[in-house]
Every structure is written in C-alpha cells, then in structure tokens.
C-alpha cells in the first residue's frame, strides 16, 4: 500500500515536471501554425525554417560562445579555488568559500542589476565578453563545488605517497592529482555549460542588444507568426541543456564506487 | 638504557655514494635525530628528540596518540620539516631535503593506494617516475607482489581488494623501490585481530628477509613487543625510554613506561615504605606476584603483603585479580587458569589474600 502510494506520488511529481516539456516538443512538430489542441498533423518543416532564420543562427552561435567562455573561466578559477581552499589553512578561507557559493543563491535580478551598473560605470561595451563575465559569476560555484567534493572524498595521503615514491611535485600533479579529479572537473564543466546556456535574467542585463537563444525566445514569444520557430528553438535549448546534465550525472555516478579506494 | 654496541667506525667508502658532501660510512646509523623539535604554532609536537636507529634493525616508536611518534616519522619521511635540530639518513643531512630525494619509503596508515590505477601500476609507480625500463619494471613488480603473496594481482583495482590485501599492496609498492629504510605508520591499525597477528609475523619475517631498517609506529604495546629489536616509548613529544622489548617490559624507567607497556602496578608512599622499606615509586609486574591464603608463609627472599580481592576479571586463558592492599594502594595480579574454572575465579571476590613476590622483581622508577 505504502509502496503504491510512493509510486503514485513519484509519478505525479514527474508528470507535473515533464508534461509541459512534452507539449512543447509536440507543438514543435505541429503542422498547423496555431497552438490548437489536439494536433491534427505533424511536420518537420519548422526545423528547416528555424535553421534558415539568420537571427536564430546568430543567437545559437552567441549562446554557444558565451557558454564555452563562461565554462572556461569557471574551470580555471573554480578548480584553483577548490585546490587552495582544500589544501591550505589561511586567513579568510571560510569567507572565500562563502563568497564563491553566494552568487548561486543571490537573485539573478540583483546580480544582473549590479553587473549592469558596473559595466555602465566602467564604460565597457555590452556584448559577448560581458555575457561571459555575468554567467561566470554563478558557473564558478558549480565547478568549485564538484572539485571540492571530490577532494574531500579522496585520501589526502595519496599525494604524499606519490612524493614519497620519488615523484616530483609536477609528476604528482600529472599522475595522481589530475587523474583523480578528472571526472569531477568534466562533470563540473558540463553543468556550468548547461547553466550558462539557458540563463535569461542575468543575460538581459549584460547582453545589451545582442540576443542569446533564450533571450531570442523571450523576445519572440508574443509574435503569433513566429510561434512554430519559437517552439523549435525551445526544443533545441532543452536538448542542449539536458545532454550535458545527463553526462555529468553519469560521470559522477560511475566514480562513486571506485574512487574511495 | 642499552645502546647497540658500535664498533669504532673506520670510515669506509660506501657502495651508495650520496654526493661529495655526504661522507657516508658503513657504520653510520640508518637514522639519526639530533635535537629535533617540531612546533605547530603554539603546540610542541616533538620536543628536543635524540634518537639513533641502527642499520638493519626493526625499530618501533610506541606511544599514545599525540605523543609525537607520527610527527617524528613524518619528519624522517620528509613530509614535515623540523623546527630545530638535524635529521641524518646514513650520515647524510636530510633536514631540508624533499621527500622524493630521500632513500626511504612509507607505508601509510590508510594505505594511500592510487584509486585510478591497477595494483600493478600502483606497485610500479615509484619505478615509473624514476624511468626504470618497462621490462625491468614488470619483473620487479611481479617479484614484489609475490613477496607479499599477491602474485598475479597486477590487473586488479584497489577497490576490488580486501583490507588485508590493500595493506600488502601498499607494502609491495614501498619495498619495490628497495629503500634502505622503510617507514610504517600504524599499518595494521585497520585490520582485525586475527589478520593483525598474522601480519605481525609476516612483517618481521619480511624485514629479516630484506635486511633493511624498519621504523614502525604503533600505539599497541603487544605489537611493539612482538616485532621489534628495539622500542622507543614516546610520551608528550619526548622519548621516555629506548631499549629492547625485554628491557622495556622488565625494566621500565618511568611510571609512564611501566603503565603504558603492561599494567602499572605502582607501590608509592606508605605501601613503598612498608613493603619495600624505602621512599620512592616502585613497580611489580602482575604475573610475578603469587596469590595465596593469608596464613601461608612466604619464603626467604620474598616480600609479602596482605590484601582483599576487590575485583576479578576473567580473561579466558588467565584471570586478573585487583587486590586492595592493607598497606594502601592496589596491585593487579594475573594467574594462568591452570585448574581454576571461571566460577571459582569469580567466587574469589572479597576474599582476604596474601600476595608474595621475589624482591628481585621490584623495580624502582624515576619520577617521569
């Protein structure tokens, strides 16, 4: 009885989460230009139309560039911060840890406002660079947390063991530290990419007149004749965000058993 | 305290030249600590330590946690730098030398196996980073694994092994580099009793077989007594006593050593004056005391005392009696259960008894 109840509850939650997404998916294949239910016939012609649309292509390119840039910055700063916080006891260590995690919890609109004011004051032009910086503020946390969790799960004596066995500091990093962290780094990078790719709020404050894919959707949502293409773009955003998250989960799961040794 | 007899050292040139400055002789001690201290901020972990470990001996550092034994081991390995003093390995001053430039290897308490490498890669790691050719590497890895009775385990992953097997992989990974000194940091701590006893004998045999110096850190006095040629008993960052297992056990120098290695049967104050006839602190080992009826007379050369059995602890092969003395204080007496059953032993509680012991077995202790 309890088991059945649990299944029903799980099922309802999943349905609540995913039915709207499924509907978007179905509408993307709707041959009718209007959003009427039930769907009478299916087509893939909106995918062709979306690809042919220059604005959509530009937005896709910008989104990918921004996500790659934000991921690169997060990897560099997030992993260095994690190593430093894990390995050294220094003044302000807890504060740094807190300061890194905070942007994830801060409302995007506040981060966005603050960045917008700063960029205006500094007189930097809005565009790809400002989008990347804006996204990096919350992407760093994901990389940082992933690597820190792995470091805490790993015996700290393995690096000492490596030095003890004759490896130099550099060899130890190359043969022991990096391989042990590799999957955590990759998982963090994939999550950072996904976070950046579908971000809207901070982007509206940092993109200026440029459009990332999610911003393009927002701007065209209310134009009935663009509706089929908006659906197709939404499907693209869903897929491009879901795949990295899925891969990242797989990576973390496959290591859970093998790395505590 | 007995120091190993050292023949006057003719400075022979050694088969292991360690550079022009390092004058190395065949009679230099394997490890020499000279006034070594280590402070972590306000805390002094090791306090002015002088220690000499002879080449080829099984040397244990025994003490409670926080006594400085592990810090001392980590300074010999090179993971910590001494705050003051010098450390020499076979005559070479290594006080400021990195771990990878020292001819020592360590077996870690948590084994510290590399989780992303196979057993073979783990054992061959030291050879790989030193660029030993692949063929020789493979042969030496196989040799080391068969020495620890894990022949053919090269392709396994550390995660697939039992605790005892991981422990032996850690051992193979250290000895494959043929260090002249092997450091072991409580390597048997995580194993169950049966396996631990097996490994103690195995380690001792391995050390004799390899003929290299073992420095073994443990808080288990039985372990230290079983395996060691010599033991250094640590307390509060200093060495309380150095000596052979028999010396440490039979002639403890301080009340701390008497208590840590075995049971502290201390006679102080009134008990000392009445039963030993002198002021001071004295000890008698529990197995050296005879338990009898109060009216039984003791023989010449023996001391004796009346008391009442306060408690009885039945331990299977032997029974431990805690006796409150009329002269003050308590003594623990152990007796083999030759004919006594547990019922009889436990029924002795509250009984009036006479304790007697040979005067030769009473040891005077320095205040520690």
Coordinates of C-alpha atoms in Angstrom, one line a residue:
Chain A
X1 CA 0.0 0.0 0.0
X2 CA 2.8 2.4 1.0
X3 CA 4.7 1.3 -2.0
X4 CA 1.9 2.0 -4.3
X5 CA 1.3 5.4 -2.7
X6 CA 5.0 6.3 -3.2
X7 CA 4.8 5.3 -6.8
X8 CA 1.8 7.4 -7.4
X9 CA 3.4 10.4 -5.7
X10 CA 6.6 10.0 -7.7
X11 CA 4.6 9.6 -10.9
X12 CA 2.6 12.8 -10.2
X13 CA 5.7 14.8 -9.5
X14 CA 7.4 13.7 -12.7
X15 CA 4.3 14.3 -14.7
X16 CA 4.0 17.8 -13.2
X17 CA 7.6 18.5 -14.2
X18 CA 7.7 17.0 -17.6
X19 CA 4.2 17.2 -19.3
X20 CA 4.7 20.9 -20.2
X21 CA 8.0 20.0 -21.8
X22 CA 6.4 17.2 -23.8
X23 CA 3.8 19.6 -25.0
X24 CA 6.4 22.0 -26.3
X25 CA 8.1 19.0 -28.0
X26 CA 4.8 18.0 -29.7
X27 CA 4.0 21.6 -30.8
X28 CA 7.4 21.8 -32.5
X29 CA 6.2 19.2 -34.9
X30 CA 2.7 20.7 -35.3
X31 CA 1.9 21.3 -39.0
X32 CA -0.7 23.9 -38.0
X33 CA 0.7 27.4 -37.4
X34 CA -1.8 27.9 -34.5
X35 CA -1.4 26.4 -31.0
X36 CA -4.6 24.3 -31.2
X37 CA -5.2 21.0 -29.4
X38 CA -5.4 18.2 -30.5
X39 CA -2.6 18.3 -33.1
X40 CA -4.1 17.1 -36.4
X41 CA -0.9 16.6 -38.5
X42 CA 2.8 16.6 -37.9
X43 CA 5.7 18.1 -39.9
X44 CA 9.4 18.8 -39.5
X45 CA 9.4 21.9 -41.8
X46 CA 9.7 24.4 -38.8
X47 CA 13.1 22.9 -38.1
X48 CA 14.2 23.9 -41.6
X49 CA 12.6 27.3 -41.2
X50 CA 14.4 27.8 -37.8
X51 CA 17.8 26.9 -39.3
X52 CA 17.2 29.2 -42.3
X53 CA 16.5 32.1 -39.9
X54 CA 19.6 34.3 -39.6
X55 CA 18.6 35.7 -36.2
X56 CA 18.2 32.3 -34.8
X57 CA 21.6 31.1 -36.1
X58 CA 23.3 34.2 -34.7
X59 CA 21.6 33.6 -31.3
X60 CA 22.6 30.0 -31.2
X61 CA 26.2 30.9 -32.0
X62 CA 26.3 33.6 -29.3
X63 CA 24.8 31.2 -26.8
X64 CA 27.4 28.5 -27.5
X65 CA 30.3 31.1 -27.4
X66 CA 29.0 32.5 -24.2
X67 CA 28.6 29.1 -22.6
X68 CA 32.1 28.0 -23.7
X69 CA 33.7 31.2 -22.4
X70 CA 31.9 31.0 -19.1
X71 CA 32.8 27.3 -18.7
X72 CA 36.5 28.1 -19.5
X73 CA 36.7 30.8 -16.9
X74 CA 34.8 28.7 -14.3
X75 CA 37.2 25.7 -14.9
X76 CA 40.2 27.8 -14.3
X77 CA 39.1 29.8 -11.3
X78 CA 36.8 27.2 -9.8
X79 CA 39.4 24.4 -9.8
X80 CA 42.2 26.7 -8.5
X81 CA 39.9 28.0 -5.7
X82 CA 38.9 24.4 -4.7
X83 CA 42.5 23.3 -4.6
X84 CA 43.5 26.3 -2.5
X85 CA 40.6 26.0 -0.1
X86 CA 41.1 22.3 0.4
X87 CA 44.8 22.3 0.8
X88 CA 45.8 25.3 2.7
X89 CA 44.6 26.8 6.0
X90 CA 44.8 30.5 5.6
X91 CA 43.2 33.7 6.9
X92 CA 39.8 34.3 5.3
X93 CA 39.4 30.7 3.9
X94 CA 35.8 30.3 5.1
X95 CA 35.0 33.8 3.8
X96 CA 36.3 32.9 0.3
X97 CA 34.3 29.7 0.3
X98 CA 31.2 31.6 1.3
X99 CA 31.8 34.4 -1.3
X100 CA 32.1 31.8 -4.1
X101 CA 28.9 30.0 -3.2
X102 CA 26.8 33.1 -2.6
X103 CA 26.1 34.1 -6.2
X104 CA 24.2 30.9 -6.8
X105 CA 21.7 31.9 -4.1
X106 CA 21.6 35.6 -4.9
X107 CA 18.6 36.5 -7.1
X108 CA 19.7 36.8 -10.7
X109 CA 18.0 40.1 -11.0
X110 CA 20.2 41.6 -8.3
X111 CA 23.4 40.1 -9.8
X112 CA 22.2 41.4 -13.2
X113 CA 21.5 45.0 -11.9
X114 CA 24.8 45.1 -10.1
X115 CA 26.7 43.9 -13.2
X116 CA 24.8 46.3 -15.4
X117 CA 25.6 49.3 -13.2
X118 CA 29.3 48.3 -13.0
X119 CA 29.6 47.8 -16.8
X120 CA 28.0 51.1 -17.5
X121 CA 30.2 52.9 -15.0
X122 CA 33.3 51.3 -16.4
X123 CA 32.3 52.2 -19.9
X124 CA 32.8 48.7 -21.3
X125 CA 30.7 47.9 -24.3
X126 CA 27.9 45.3 -23.8
X127 CA 28.4 42.1 -25.8
X128 CA 29.9 38.6 -25.7
X129 CA 32.5 39.5 -23.0
X130 CA 30.0 41.0 -20.6
X131 CA 27.7 38.0 -21.1
X132 CA 30.6 35.6 -20.3
X133 CA 31.5 37.5 -17.1
X134 CA 27.9 37.6 -16.0
X135 CA 27.5 33.8 -16.5
X136 CA 30.8 33.0 -14.9
X137 CA 29.7 34.6 -11.6
X138 CA 27.4 31.6 -10.9
X139 CA 29.1 28.9 -13.1
X140 CA 32.3 29.1 -11.0
X141 CA 30.4 27.7 -8.0
X142 CA 29.4 24.5 -9.8
X143 CA 33.0 23.7 -10.8
X144 CA 34.3 24.7 -7.4
X145 CA 31.7 22.5 -5.5
X146 CA 32.3 19.5 -7.7
X147 CA 36.0 19.5 -7.3
X148 CA 35.9 20.3 -3.6
X149 CA 33.6 17.4 -3.0
X150 CA 35.9 15.1 -4.9
X151 CA 39.0 16.3 -3.0
X152 CA 37.2 15.8 0.3
X153 CA 36.3 12.2 -0.7
X154 CA 39.9 11.4 -1.7
X155 CA 42.5 10.4 0.8
X156 CA 44.9 13.3 1.2
X157 CA 47.8 10.9 1.7
X158 CA 47.9 9.8 -1.9
X159 CA 49.8 12.9 -2.9
X160 CA 52.2 12.3 -0.1
X161 CA 52.5 8.7 -1.2
X162 CA 53.4 9.9 -4.7
X163 CA 56.2 12.2 -3.4
X164 CA 57.4 9.5 -1.1
X165 CA 57.7 7.1 -4.0
X166 CA 60.1 9.6 -5.8
X167 CA 57.7 11.6 -7.9
X168 CA 58.3 15.4 -8.1
X169 CA 55.6 17.9 -7.4
X170 CA 54.8 18.2 -11.1
X171 CA 54.8 14.4 -11.7
X172 CA 52.4 14.1 -8.6
X173 CA 50.1 16.6 -10.1
X174 CA 50.2 14.9 -13.5
X175 CA 49.9 11.3 -12.5
X176 CA 47.9 11.5 -9.3
X177 CA 46.0 14.7 -8.6
X178 CA 44.7 15.5 -12.1
X179 CA 43.6 11.9 -12.9
X180 CA 41.7 11.6 -9.6
X181 CA 40.0 15.0 -10.3
X182 CA 39.4 14.4 -14.0
X183 CA 35.8 13.2 -13.9
X184 CA 34.9 15.8 -11.3
X185 CA 36.3 18.6 -13.5
X186 CA 34.5 17.3 -16.5
X187 CA 31.2 17.0 -14.6
X188 CA 31.6 20.5 -13.3
X189 CA 32.3 21.8 -16.8
X190 CA 29.2 20.2 -18.3
X191 CA 27.0 21.6 -15.6
X192 CA 28.5 25.1 -16.0
X193 CA 27.9 24.9 -19.7
X194 CA 24.2 23.9 -19.2
X195 CA 23.7 26.6 -16.6
X196 CA 25.1 29.3 -18.9
X197 CA 23.3 28.1 -22.0
X198 CA 19.8 28.6 -20.7
X199 CA 20.3 31.6 -18.5
X200 CA 17.9 34.6 -19.1
X201 CA 17.8 37.0 -16.2
X202 CA 21.4 38.0 -15.8
X203 CA 21.8 37.9 -19.5
X204 CA 19.1 40.5 -20.1
X205 CA 21.2 43.0 -18.0
X206 CA 24.6 42.1 -19.6
X207 CA 23.9 41.4 -23.3
X208 CA 23.0 44.9 -24.4
X209 CA 21.3 44.5 -27.8
X210 CA 22.7 41.0 -28.5
X211 CA 20.4 38.0 -28.3
X212 CA 21.3 34.6 -26.9
X213 CA 18.9 31.8 -27.7
X214 CA 16.8 32.1 -24.6
X215 CA 16.6 35.9 -25.0
X216 CA 15.5 35.4 -28.6
X217 CA 12.7 33.1 -27.4
X218 CA 11.6 35.8 -24.8
X219 CA 11.6 38.5 -27.5
X220 CA 9.5 36.5 -30.0
X221 CA 7.2 34.6 -27.7
X222 CA 4.3 37.0 -28.3
X223 CA 4.5 37.1 -32.1
X224 CA 2.0 34.5 -33.4
X225 CA 3.6 34.1 -36.8
X226 CA 6.9 33.2 -35.1
X227 CA 5.4 30.7 -32.8
X228 CA 6.4 27.5 -34.6
X229 CA 10.0 28.6 -34.7
X230 CA 10.0 29.6 -31.1
X231 CA 8.8 26.0 -30.3
X232 CA 11.7 24.6 -32.3
X233 CA 14.2 26.8 -30.6
X234 CA 12.8 25.9 -27.2
X235 CA 13.4 22.2 -28.1
X236 CA 16.9 23.0 -29.0
X237 CA 17.6 24.7 -25.7
X238 CA 16.1 21.8 -23.8
X239 CA 18.3 19.3 -25.6
X240 CA 21.4 21.3 -25.4
X241 CA 20.9 21.8 -21.6
X242 CA 19.7 18.3 -20.8
X243 CA 22.5 16.4 -22.6
X244 CA 25.4 17.9 -20.5
X245 CA 23.5 17.4 -17.3
X246 CA 22.8 13.8 -18.1
X247 CA 26.5 13.2 -19.0
X248 CA 27.6 15.0 -15.8
X249 CA 25.4 12.7 -13.7
X250 CA 26.7 9.6 -15.4
X251 CA 30.3 10.7 -14.7
X252 CA 29.6 11.3 -11.1
X253 CA 27.8 8.1 -10.6
X254 CA 30.4 5.9 -12.3
X255 CA 33.0 7.2 -9.9
X256 CA 31.1 7.0 -6.7
X257 CA 32.2 3.4 -6.1
X258 CA 35.7 3.4 -7.5
X259 CA 37.4 6.4 -6.1
X260 CA 37.3 6.0 -2.4
X261 CA 39.8 3.0 -2.5
Chain B
X1 CA 69.3 2.2 28.5
X2 CA 71.3 0.0 26.3
X3 CA 72.7 1.4 23.1
X4 CA 73.7 -1.1 20.4
X5 CA 77.4 -1.9 20.6
X6 CA 79.0 0.1 17.9
X7 CA 82.4 -0.9 16.7
X8 CA 84.7 2.1 16.3
X9 CA 83.9 3.4 12.8
X10 CA 86.6 3.1 10.2
X11 CA 85.3 5.5 7.6
X12 CA 84.9 3.2 4.6
X13 CA 83.6 4.5 1.4
X14 CA 80.1 3.2 0.9
X15 CA 78.5 1.4 -2.1
X16 CA 75.9 4.2 -2.1
X17 CA 77.7 7.4 -2.7
X18 CA 75.3 10.2 -1.9
X19 CA 77.2 13.2 -3.2
X20 CA 80.6 14.7 -2.4
X21 CA 79.5 16.5 0.8
X22 CA 77.7 13.5 2.4
X23 CA 80.5 11.5 3.9
X24 CA 78.9 8.1 4.4
X25 CA 80.3 5.2 6.3
X26 CA 79.1 1.7 6.7
X27 CA 78.7 2.4 10.4
X28 CA 76.6 5.5 10.2
X29 CA 73.3 4.9 11.8
X30 CA 70.4 4.4 9.4
X31 CA 68.6 7.3 11.0
X32 CA 70.0 9.9 13.4
X33 CA 67.8 12.5 15.0
X34 CA 69.8 15.2 16.7
X35 CA 67.9 17.6 19.0
X36 CA 64.9 17.5 16.7
X37 CA 61.8 19.6 17.7
X38 CA 58.6 20.3 15.8
X39 CA 56.2 23.0 16.7
X40 CA 52.8 23.6 15.1
X41 CA 52.0 27.2 16.2
X42 CA 51.7 27.0 19.9
X43 CA 51.8 23.3 20.1
X44 CA 55.1 21.4 20.5
X45 CA 54.6 18.0 18.9
X46 CA 58.2 16.8 19.2
X47 CA 60.5 18.3 21.9
X48 CA 64.3 18.0 21.6
X49 CA 64.5 14.4 20.3
X50 CA 67.7 12.5 20.1
X51 CA 67.4 9.1 18.6
X52 CA 69.6 6.6 16.8
X53 CA 68.4 3.8 14.6
X54 CA 70.9 1.1 13.6
X55 CA 71.1 -0.1 10.1
X56 CA 69.0 -3.3 9.6
X57 CA 67.1 -3.1 12.8
X58 CA 63.4 -3.3 13.4
X59 CA 62.8 -0.2 15.4
X60 CA 59.4 0.7 16.9
X61 CA 58.1 4.0 18.1
X62 CA 55.5 3.3 20.7
X63 CA 53.2 5.8 22.4
X64 CA 49.7 7.1 22.9
X65 CA 48.2 9.3 20.3
X66 CA 49.6 12.8 20.4
X67 CA 52.9 11.6 21.8
X68 CA 54.8 12.8 18.7
X69 CA 55.6 9.4 17.2
X70 CA 53.8 10.0 13.9
X71 CA 55.2 13.5 13.6
X72 CA 58.7 12.1 14.1
X73 CA 58.0 9.5 11.3
X74 CA 56.7 12.2 9.0
X75 CA 59.9 14.3 9.6
X76 CA 62.0 11.3 8.7
X77 CA 59.9 10.8 5.5
X78 CA 60.2 14.5 4.7
X79 CA 56.5 15.5 4.9
X80 CA 57.4 17.8 7.8
X81 CA 60.4 20.0 8.3
X82 CA 61.9 20.0 11.8
X83 CA 61.6 23.4 13.6
X84 CA 65.1 22.8 15.2
X85 CA 67.6 20.0 15.0
X86 CA 69.0 17.8 12.3
X87 CA 68.0 14.5 10.7
X88 CA 70.6 12.3 9.1
X89 CA 69.9 9.2 6.9
X90 CA 73.0 7.1 6.7
X91 CA 75.1 10.1 7.6
X92 CA 73.5 12.4 5.0
X93 CA 71.8 15.5 6.4
X94 CA 68.3 15.5 5.0
X95 CA 66.7 18.0 7.4
X96 CA 65.7 20.2 4.4
X97 CA 65.5 17.6 1.6
X98 CA 62.3 16.9 -0.2
X99 CA 60.6 13.5 0.3
X100 CA 61.3 12.4 -3.3
X101 CA 65.1 12.9 -2.7
X102 CA 65.3 10.6 0.3
X103 CA 66.1 6.9 0.3
X104 CA 63.1 6.0 2.4
X105 CA 59.6 4.7 1.6
X106 CA 56.5 4.8 3.7
X107 CA 53.5 2.5 4.2
X108 CA 50.6 4.7 5.2
X109 CA 48.0 4.1 7.8
X110 CA 45.2 4.4 5.3
X111 CA 47.3 2.6 2.6
X112 CA 47.0 5.7 0.2
X113 CA 46.7 3.5 -2.8
X114 CA 46.1 5.4 -6.1
X115 CA 42.4 4.6 -6.8
X116 CA 42.6 5.2 -10.5
X117 CA 45.5 2.8 -11.1
X118 CA 45.6 -1.0 -11.1
X119 CA 47.5 -2.9 -8.5
X120 CA 50.4 -3.4 -10.9
X121 CA 50.5 0.4 -11.7
X122 CA 50.4 1.2 -8.1
X123 CA 53.3 -1.0 -7.2
X124 CA 55.3 0.1 -10.3
X125 CA 54.7 3.8 -9.7
X126 CA 58.0 4.5 -8.0
X127 CA 59.8 2.8 -10.8
X128 CA 57.8 4.5 -13.5
X129 CA 58.5 8.1 -12.2
X130 CA 62.2 7.1 -11.9
X131 CA 62.1 6.0 -15.6
X132 CA 63.1 2.3 -14.9
X133 CA 62.7 0.5 -18.3
X134 CA 59.4 -1.3 -18.8
X135 CA 60.7 -4.9 -18.8
X136 CA 62.6 -4.5 -15.6
X137 CA 59.7 -2.7 -14.0
X138 CA 57.3 -5.5 -14.9
X139 CA 59.7 -8.1 -13.4
X140 CA 60.3 -6.1 -10.2
X141 CA 56.6 -5.5 -9.7
X142 CA 55.9 -9.2 -10.1
X143 CA 58.6 -10.0 -7.6
X144 CA 57.3 -7.5 -5.0
X145 CA 53.8 -8.8 -5.4
X146 CA 54.9 -12.4 -4.9
X147 CA 56.8 -11.3 -1.8
X148 CA 53.6 -10.1 -0.2
X149 CA 51.8 -13.2 -1.5
X150 CA 49.7 -11.4 -4.1
X151 CA 51.3 -12.9 -7.2
X152 CA 49.2 -12.4 -10.3
X153 CA 47.1 -9.5 -8.9
X154 CA 48.6 -6.9 -11.3
X155 CA 45.4 -6.2 -13.1
X156 CA 43.1 -5.8 -10.1
X157 CA 41.8 -2.5 -8.9
X158 CA 42.4 -1.4 -5.3
X159 CA 38.6 -1.1 -4.8
X160 CA 38.3 -4.8 -5.5
X161 CA 40.6 -5.9 -2.7
X162 CA 40.0 -6.6 0.9
X163 CA 41.6 -4.5 3.6
X164 CA 44.4 -7.0 4.2
X165 CA 45.2 -7.2 0.5
X166 CA 45.3 -3.4 0.1
X167 CA 47.7 -3.3 3.0
X168 CA 50.0 -5.8 1.3
X169 CA 49.8 -3.8 -2.0
X170 CA 50.9 -0.7 0.0
X171 CA 53.8 -2.8 1.3
X172 CA 54.8 -4.1 -2.1
X173 CA 54.6 -0.5 -3.5
X174 CA 57.1 0.6 -0.9
X175 CA 59.6 -2.2 -1.0
X176 CA 59.7 -2.5 -4.8
X177 CA 61.9 0.6 -4.7
X178 CA 64.5 -1.1 -2.5
X179 CA 64.6 1.6 0.1
X180 CA 67.3 1.3 2.8
X181 CA 64.7 2.4 5.4
X182 CA 61.0 1.5 5.4
X183 CA 58.7 3.7 7.5
X184 CA 55.4 2.1 8.6
X185 CA 52.7 4.3 10.2
X186 CA 50.4 2.1 12.2
X187 CA 49.9 -0.1 9.1
X188 CA 47.9 -2.8 10.8
X189 CA 45.5 -0.5 12.7
X190 CA 42.6 -1.1 10.4
X191 CA 42.8 -4.9 10.3
X192 CA 41.0 -7.3 12.6
X193 CA 42.9 -9.1 15.4
X194 CA 43.5 -12.4 13.7
X195 CA 44.8 -10.8 10.5
X196 CA 46.9 -8.4 12.6
X197 CA 48.7 -11.2 14.4
X198 CA 49.4 -12.9 11.1
X199 CA 50.7 -9.7 9.5
X200 CA 53.0 -9.1 12.6
X201 CA 54.8 -12.3 12.0
X202 CA 54.9 -11.7 8.2
X203 CA 56.3 -8.2 8.6
X204 CA 59.0 -9.4 11.0
X205 CA 60.0 -12.2 8.5
X206 CA 59.9 -9.8 5.6
X207 CA 62.2 -7.4 7.5
X208 CA 64.7 -10.2 8.2
X209 CA 64.5 -11.3 4.6
X210 CA 65.1 -7.9 3.1
X211 CA 67.7 -6.9 5.7
X212 CA 66.6 -3.3 5.7
X213 CA 65.7 -0.9 8.5
X214 CA 62.1 -0.8 9.5
X215 CA 60.8 2.0 11.6
X216 CA 57.4 1.1 12.9
X217 CA 54.9 3.5 14.6
X218 CA 52.3 1.9 16.8
X219 CA 50.2 2.6 19.9
X220 CA 49.8 -1.2 20.5
X221 CA 52.4 -2.3 23.1
X222 CA 51.8 -6.0 22.2
X223 CA 52.6 -5.3 18.6
X224 CA 55.8 -3.4 19.5
X225 CA 56.9 -6.2 21.9
X226 CA 56.3 -8.9 19.3
X227 CA 58.2 -7.5 16.4
X228 CA 60.8 -5.0 17.5
X229 CA 64.6 -5.3 18.0
X230 CA 64.3 -2.1 19.9
X231 CA 61.5 0.2 21.1
X232 CA 61.4 3.9 21.8
X233 CA 58.5 4.7 24.1
X234 CA 57.1 8.2 23.4
X235 CA 55.3 10.5 25.8
X236 CA 54.5 14.2 25.4
X237 CA 56.8 14.7 22.5
X238 CA 59.8 13.1 24.2
X239 CA 61.3 9.7 24.4
X240 CA 60.7 8.2 27.8
X241 CA 62.9 5.1 27.2
X242 CA 64.7 3.3 24.5
X243 CA 65.6 -0.4 24.7
X244 CA 64.9 -4.0 23.7
X245 CA 61.4 -5.3 24.3
X246 CA 62.6 -7.2 27.4
X247 CA 64.3 -4.2 28.8
X248 CA 61.3 -2.0 28.2
X249 CA 59.0 -4.5 29.8
X250 CA 61.1 -5.8 32.7
X251 CA 63.0 -2.6 33.5
X252 CA 60.6 0.3 32.7
X253 CA 62.4 3.5 33.5
X254 CA 59.5 5.7 34.5
X255 CA 55.9 5.2 35.8
X256 CA 54.6 6.1 32.4
X257 CA 56.6 3.4 30.6
X258 CA 55.5 0.9 33.3
X259 CA 51.9 1.8 32.8
X260 CA 51.9 2.0 29.0
X261 CA 53.8 -1.2 28.4
X262 CA 51.8 -3.6 30.6
X263 CA 49.9 -2.8 33.8
X264 CA 51.2 -0.1 36.1
X265 CA 51.4 -1.9 39.5
X266 CA 52.8 1.0 41.4
X267 CA 53.8 1.0 45.1
X268 CA 54.1 4.5 46.4
X269 CA 54.1 6.4 49.8
X270 CA 53.0 4.1 52.7
X271 CA 53.0 1.0 50.6
X272 CA 56.5 1.7 49.4
X273 CA 57.8 2.4 52.9
X274 CA 56.1 -0.7 54.4
X275 CA 56.6 -3.2 51.7
X276 CA 59.9 -2.1 50.0
X277 CA 61.3 -0.4 53.0
X278 CA 62.3 2.8 51.1
X279 CA 60.8 6.1 49.9
X280 CA 60.0 6.2 46.1
X281 CA 57.9 4.7 43.4
X282 CA 58.2 1.0 42.6
X283 CA 56.5 -1.5 40.3
X284 CA 56.0 -5.3 40.2
X285 CA 54.6 -6.9 37.1
X286 CA 51.3 -8.7 37.7
X287 CA 52.5 -12.1 36.5
X288 CA 55.4 -12.0 39.0
X289 CA 53.0 -11.9 42.1
X290 CA 51.9 -15.1 43.8
X291 CA 48.4 -15.3 45.3
X292 CA 47.8 -17.4 48.4
X293 CA 45.8 -17.9 51.6
X294 CA 46.6 -15.2 54.2
X295 CA 48.1 -17.7 56.7
X296 CA 50.6 -19.2 54.2
X297 CA 54.1 -18.2 54.9
X298 CA 56.4 -16.7 52.3
X299 CA 59.9 -18.0 51.6
X300 CA 63.2 -16.2 52.1
X301 CA 64.0 -13.5 49.5
X302 CA 60.3 -12.7 49.1
X303 CA 58.2 -9.8 50.2
X304 CA 54.6 -10.3 51.0
X305 CA 51.5 -8.2 51.7
X306 CA 48.0 -8.8 52.9
X307 CA 45.0 -7.5 51.0
X308 CA 41.5 -8.1 49.9
X309 CA 40.4 -9.0 46.4
X310 CA 38.4 -6.1 45.1
X311 CA 37.6 -7.3 41.7
X312 CA 38.1 -10.3 39.4
X313 CA 38.4 -10.1 35.6
X314 CA 38.1 -13.4 33.8
X315 CA 40.1 -13.4 30.5
X316 CA 39.8 -17.0 29.3
X317 CA 43.4 -18.1 29.4
X318 CA 44.1 -16.1 32.6
X319 CA 42.3 -14.3 35.4
X320 CA 43.2 -10.8 36.6
X321 CA 42.7 -10.1 40.3
X322 CA 42.6 -6.5 41.6
X323 CA 43.8 -6.5 45.2
X324 CA 43.4 -3.7 47.6
X325 CA 46.4 -3.7 49.9
X326 CA 46.2 -3.2 53.7
X327 CA 49.3 -1.0 53.3
X328 CA 47.5 1.2 50.9
X329 CA 47.1 1.2 47.1
X330 CA 46.2 -1.6 44.7
X331 CA 48.1 -4.3 42.9
X332 CA 46.9 -6.3 39.9
X333 CA 47.8 -10.0 39.9
X334 CA 47.4 -12.3 36.9
X335 CA 47.2 -16.0 37.1
X336 CA 47.0 -18.6 34.4
X337 CA 43.8 -20.6 34.6
X338 CA 45.6 -23.9 35.1
X339 CA 43.0 -25.6 37.2
X340 CA 40.7 -22.7 38.1
X341 CA 37.3 -22.6 36.5
X342 CA 35.6 -19.2 35.8
X343 CA 33.2 -20.0 38.7
X344 CA 36.0 -20.5 41.2
X345 CA 37.8 -17.4 40.0
X346 CA 34.8 -15.1 40.2
X347 CA 33.9 -16.5 43.6
X348 CA 37.2 -15.2 45.0
X349 CA 35.9 -11.6 45.0
X350 CA 36.0 -10.1 48.5
X351 CA 38.4 -12.8 49.9
X352 CA 41.3 -12.0 52.1
X353 CA 44.6 -13.0 50.4
X354 CA 48.4 -12.8 50.8
X355 CA 50.5 -11.6 47.9
X356 CA 54.1 -12.5 47.7
X357 CA 56.8 -11.7 45.2
X358 CA 60.6 -12.1 44.7
X359 CA 62.4 -8.9 45.8
X360 CA 64.4 -9.0 42.6
X361 CA 61.2 -8.3 40.7
X362 CA 60.6 -5.0 42.4
X363 CA 61.8 -2.1 40.2
X364 CA 62.5 1.4 41.3
X365 CA 61.1 4.0 38.9
X366 CA 62.3 7.6 38.2
X367 CA 59.6 10.2 38.6
X368 CA 58.6 11.0 35.0

